[in-house]
Amino acid sequence: MTLETVGPIQPGPAPRGGPMRTASRRLIACLVLVACGSAAGQAAGPPASQAASQPAGEAHDKHVFSDVVTEIYDGTWTATFDRGGVGPTGTATFVLADFAGTWHDVGPAALLKDSVCGAKPRPVTVQLSQKVGFAFTVFGVDVSPKCPDLTVYVKHIDANTLEGTVESKAFAGEQKIRLVRKPQAPRRR
């Protein structure tokens, strides 16, 4: 099989790869067309028949993992739970932005200083972000080998309240947890 070259061959040093160079250009052109076509298709949204079959509140969501779904969980939350394996005080601040965040035990300094996790913020990674539920992992081992990892599963109660369970190897079974979104301060212009 031979490939045609496009345009005259210019005098000078021999091209590196001759016909392959033209094939590379064609491949790049194809990729650009595919990318542009794909982007145009996404910008256009779902077909009218599909949009009409969706409930009005879900018509803008193209996929269950879309940014719209993620944004409903972004913010600063106060978590409350039973003291013990989850945390020394029964209260933590959870901050989330774009699939990542921090978990920080808060409360009386006397309780925090004796904790294996201390008062240090721990990294959080989102495991599930859908309208029907939300799950994330708090990585305690980043703070101390004795600080337990936590896995939190919650569902919507309302726009500012999530309830569910928290699990850890530090305690048997699961405990109840409640997250309440902190109000945002008004933006100044």
Tab-separated table of C-alpha atoms in Angstrom:
chain	number	residue	atom	x	y	z
A	1	MET	CA	0.000	0.000	0.000
A	2	THR	CA	1.335	3.414	-0.884
A	3	LEU	CA	0.251	6.810	0.349
A	4	GLU	CA	-0.018	9.834	-1.884
A	5	THR	CA	1.682	13.058	-0.965
A	6	VAL	CA	-0.193	16.312	-1.197
A	7	GLY	CA	1.521	19.184	-2.959
A	8	PRO	CA	4.903	19.330	-4.605
A	9	ILE	CA	8.000	18.079	-2.839
A	10	GLN	CA	10.128	21.047	-1.876
A	11	PRO	CA	13.858	21.087	-2.648
A	12	GLY	CA	16.192	20.831	0.322
A	13	PRO	CA	16.874	18.201	2.929
A	14	ALA	CA	14.886	15.021	2.612
A	15	PRO	CA	11.661	15.086	4.643
A	16	ARG	CA	11.623	12.870	7.733
A	17	GLY	CA	9.203	10.153	6.905
A	18	GLY	CA	7.972	11.406	3.495
A	19	PRO	CA	4.541	9.891	2.915
A	20	MET	CA	4.004	9.295	6.639
A	21	ARG	CA	4.162	13.044	7.190
A	22	THR	CA	1.122	13.485	4.946
A	23	ALA	CA	-0.626	10.622	6.707
A	24	SER	CA	0.018	12.377	10.027
A	25	ARG	CA	-1.582	15.551	8.683
A	26	ARG	CA	-4.630	13.583	7.569
A	27	LEU	CA	-4.870	11.890	10.945
A	28	ILE	CA	-4.651	15.237	12.725
A	29	ALA	CA	-7.331	16.695	10.442
A	30	CYS	CA	-9.600	13.721	11.203
A	31	LEU	CA	-9.062	14.101	14.930
A	32	VAL	CA	-9.847	17.823	14.754
A	33	LEU	CA	-13.072	17.107	12.853
A	34	VAL	CA	-14.088	14.427	15.347
A	35	ALA	CA	-13.318	16.691	18.303
A	36	CYS	CA	-15.177	19.639	16.788
A	37	GLY	CA	-18.148	17.458	15.844
A	38	SER	CA	-18.221	15.971	19.339
A	39	ALA	CA	-18.047	19.405	20.976
A	40	ALA	CA	-20.786	20.716	18.699
A	41	GLY	CA	-22.972	17.726	19.557
A	42	GLN	CA	-22.483	18.291	23.284
A	43	ALA	CA	-23.242	22.011	22.988
A	44	ALA	CA	-26.454	21.277	21.134
A	45	GLY	CA	-27.733	19.176	24.047
A	46	PRO	CA	-29.897	16.064	23.888
A	47	PRO	CA	-32.209	15.464	20.936
A	48	ALA	CA	-35.664	17.022	21.311
A	49	SER	CA	-37.297	13.600	21.669
A	50	GLN	CA	-34.998	12.726	24.600
A	51	ALA	CA	-35.395	16.151	26.248
A	52	ALA	CA	-39.179	15.904	26.025
A	53	SER	CA	-39.180	12.546	27.829
A	54	GLN	CA	-37.219	13.906	30.808
A	55	PRO	CA	-38.875	15.668	33.742
A	56	ALA	CA	-38.478	19.452	33.623
A	57	GLY	CA	-35.986	19.514	36.514
A	58	GLU	CA	-33.664	17.012	34.833
A	59	ALA	CA	-33.705	18.256	31.234
A	60	HIS	CA	-30.388	20.125	31.605
A	61	ASP	CA	-28.465	17.098	32.958
A	62	LYS	CA	-26.717	15.207	30.177
A	63	HIS	CA	-25.191	12.575	32.458
A	64	VAL	CA	-25.500	11.519	36.099
A	65	PHE	CA	-21.873	12.543	36.735
A	66	SER	CA	-22.265	15.985	35.109
A	67	ASP	CA	-20.996	19.184	36.725
A	68	VAL	CA	-24.564	20.157	37.608
A	69	VAL	CA	-24.825	17.086	39.846
A	70	THR	CA	-21.434	17.751	41.428
A	71	GLU	CA	-22.181	21.387	42.188
A	72	ILE	CA	-25.119	20.533	44.413
A	73	TYR	CA	-22.647	19.095	46.957
A	74	ASP	CA	-19.942	21.785	46.737
A	75	GLY	CA	-19.711	24.043	49.776
A	76	THR	CA	-18.931	24.008	53.488
A	77	TRP	CA	-20.826	21.547	55.664
A	78	THR	CA	-21.024	20.881	59.407
A	79	ALA	CA	-21.014	17.148	60.113
A	80	THR	CA	-22.460	15.774	63.356
A	81	PHE	CA	-22.171	12.157	64.523
A	82	ASP	CA	-21.620	10.059	67.637
A	83	ARG	CA	-18.258	10.585	69.305
A	84	GLY	CA	-15.828	7.710	69.268
A	85	GLY	CA	-14.448	6.062	66.151
A	86	VAL	CA	-15.528	8.866	63.829
A	87	GLY	CA	-14.108	11.777	65.766
A	88	PRO	CA	-13.265	12.960	69.254
A	89	THR	CA	-15.885	15.703	69.450
A	90	GLY	CA	-18.799	14.496	67.340
A	91	THR	CA	-18.462	17.504	65.030
A	92	ALA	CA	-16.398	18.202	61.921
A	93	THR	CA	-16.238	20.750	59.125
A	94	PHE	CA	-16.363	19.280	55.631
A	95	VAL	CA	-15.345	21.545	52.737
A	96	LEU	CA	-15.897	20.328	49.168
A	97	ALA	CA	-15.081	21.873	45.802
A	98	ASP	CA	-14.936	20.001	42.501
A	99	PHE	CA	-14.695	16.395	43.747
A	100	ALA	CA	-12.090	17.064	46.470
A	101	GLY	CA	-11.962	18.696	49.865
A	102	THR	CA	-11.023	18.496	53.518
A	103	TRP	CA	-12.458	17.077	56.738
A	104	HIS	CA	-11.489	18.845	59.942
A	105	ASP	CA	-12.592	17.785	63.439
A	106	VAL	CA	-13.749	20.807	65.422
A	107	GLY	CA	-14.656	21.300	69.055
A	108	PRO	CA	-13.029	21.717	72.470
A	109	ALA	CA	-9.215	21.828	72.245
A	110	ALA	CA	-8.864	19.386	75.167
A	111	LEU	CA	-10.697	16.687	73.213
A	112	LEU	CA	-8.827	17.407	69.975
A	113	LYS	CA	-5.310	17.362	71.426
A	114	ASP	CA	-5.690	13.792	72.742
A	115	SER	CA	-7.124	12.517	69.441
A	116	VAL	CA	-5.031	10.310	67.122
A	117	CYS	CA	-6.087	12.606	64.275
A	118	GLY	CA	-5.552	15.815	66.224
A	119	ALA	CA	-7.014	19.007	64.856
A	120	LYS	CA	-5.388	18.503	61.451
A	121	PRO	CA	-7.427	18.695	58.253
A	122	ARG	CA	-7.675	15.403	56.364
A	123	PRO	CA	-8.034	15.091	52.586
A	124	VAL	CA	-11.345	13.953	51.117
A	125	THR	CA	-12.070	12.345	47.756
A	126	VAL	CA	-15.545	11.939	46.268
A	127	GLN	CA	-16.486	8.355	45.407
A	128	LEU	CA	-20.079	8.906	44.201
A	129	SER	CA	-21.794	12.109	43.146
A	130	GLN	CA	-25.344	11.615	41.900
A	131	LYS	CA	-28.683	13.195	42.636
A	132	VAL	CA	-29.803	10.083	44.497
A	133	GLY	CA	-26.752	9.849	46.733
A	134	PHE	CA	-23.299	11.070	47.608
A	135	ALA	CA	-20.293	9.210	49.015
A	136	PHE	CA	-16.770	10.258	49.938
A	137	THR	CA	-13.698	8.963	51.731
A	138	VAL	CA	-11.793	10.847	54.437
A	139	PHE	CA	-8.137	9.777	54.421
A	140	GLY	CA	-6.949	9.760	58.034
A	141	VAL	CA	-3.725	7.881	57.325
A	142	ASP	CA	-2.425	11.052	55.643
A	143	VAL	CA	-2.370	12.620	59.127
A	144	SER	CA	-1.257	9.609	61.204
A	145	PRO	CA	-1.079	5.838	60.706
A	146	LYS	CA	-3.467	5.499	63.666
A	147	CYS	CA	-5.995	8.029	62.324
A	148	PRO	CA	-8.787	5.984	60.688
A	149	ASP	CA	-10.054	6.418	57.165
A	150	LEU	CA	-13.792	7.160	57.034
A	151	THR	CA	-16.281	6.299	54.308
A	152	VAL	CA	-19.421	8.441	54.291
A	153	TYR	CA	-22.653	7.634	52.393
A	154	VAL	CA	-25.433	10.252	52.460
A	155	LYS	CA	-28.705	11.129	50.748
A	156	HIS	CA	-30.600	14.409	50.378
A	157	ILE	CA	-33.051	15.438	53.034
A	158	ASP	CA	-33.305	18.913	51.494
A	159	ALA	CA	-31.009	21.345	49.626
A	160	ASN	CA	-28.961	22.045	52.760
A	161	THR	CA	-29.172	18.758	54.673
A	162	LEU	CA	-27.690	15.321	54.005
A	163	GLU	CA	-28.116	12.245	56.204
A	164	GLY	CA	-26.615	8.791	56.059
A	165	THR	CA	-23.937	6.603	57.539
A	166	VAL	CA	-20.222	6.648	58.196
A	167	GLU	CA	-18.066	3.515	58.303
A	168	SER	CA	-14.517	2.883	59.473
A	169	LYS	CA	-12.275	0.005	60.479
A	170	ALA	CA	-11.857	1.842	63.793
A	171	PHE	CA	-15.351	0.821	64.940
A	172	ALA	CA	-17.682	-2.061	64.185
A	173	GLY	CA	-20.618	-1.426	61.885
A	174	GLU	CA	-21.732	2.006	60.862
A	175	GLN	CA	-22.808	5.169	62.618
A	176	LYS	CA	-25.363	7.781	61.633
A	177	ILE	CA	-24.126	11.109	60.302
A	178	ARG	CA	-25.825	14.384	59.402
A	179	LEU	CA	-24.341	17.146	57.263
A	180	VAL	CA	-25.805	20.655	57.231
A	181	ARG	CA	-24.589	23.216	54.688
A	182	LYS	CA	-23.239	26.448	56.170
A	183	PRO	CA	-24.745	29.561	54.629
A	184	GLN	CA	-22.446	31.371	52.203
A	185	ALA	CA	-21.495	34.936	52.895
A	186	PRO	CA	-22.890	37.345	50.288
A	187	ARG	CA	-20.391	38.251	47.591
A	188	ARG	CA	-19.215	41.834	47.467
A	189	ARG	CA	-18.947	43.530	44.112
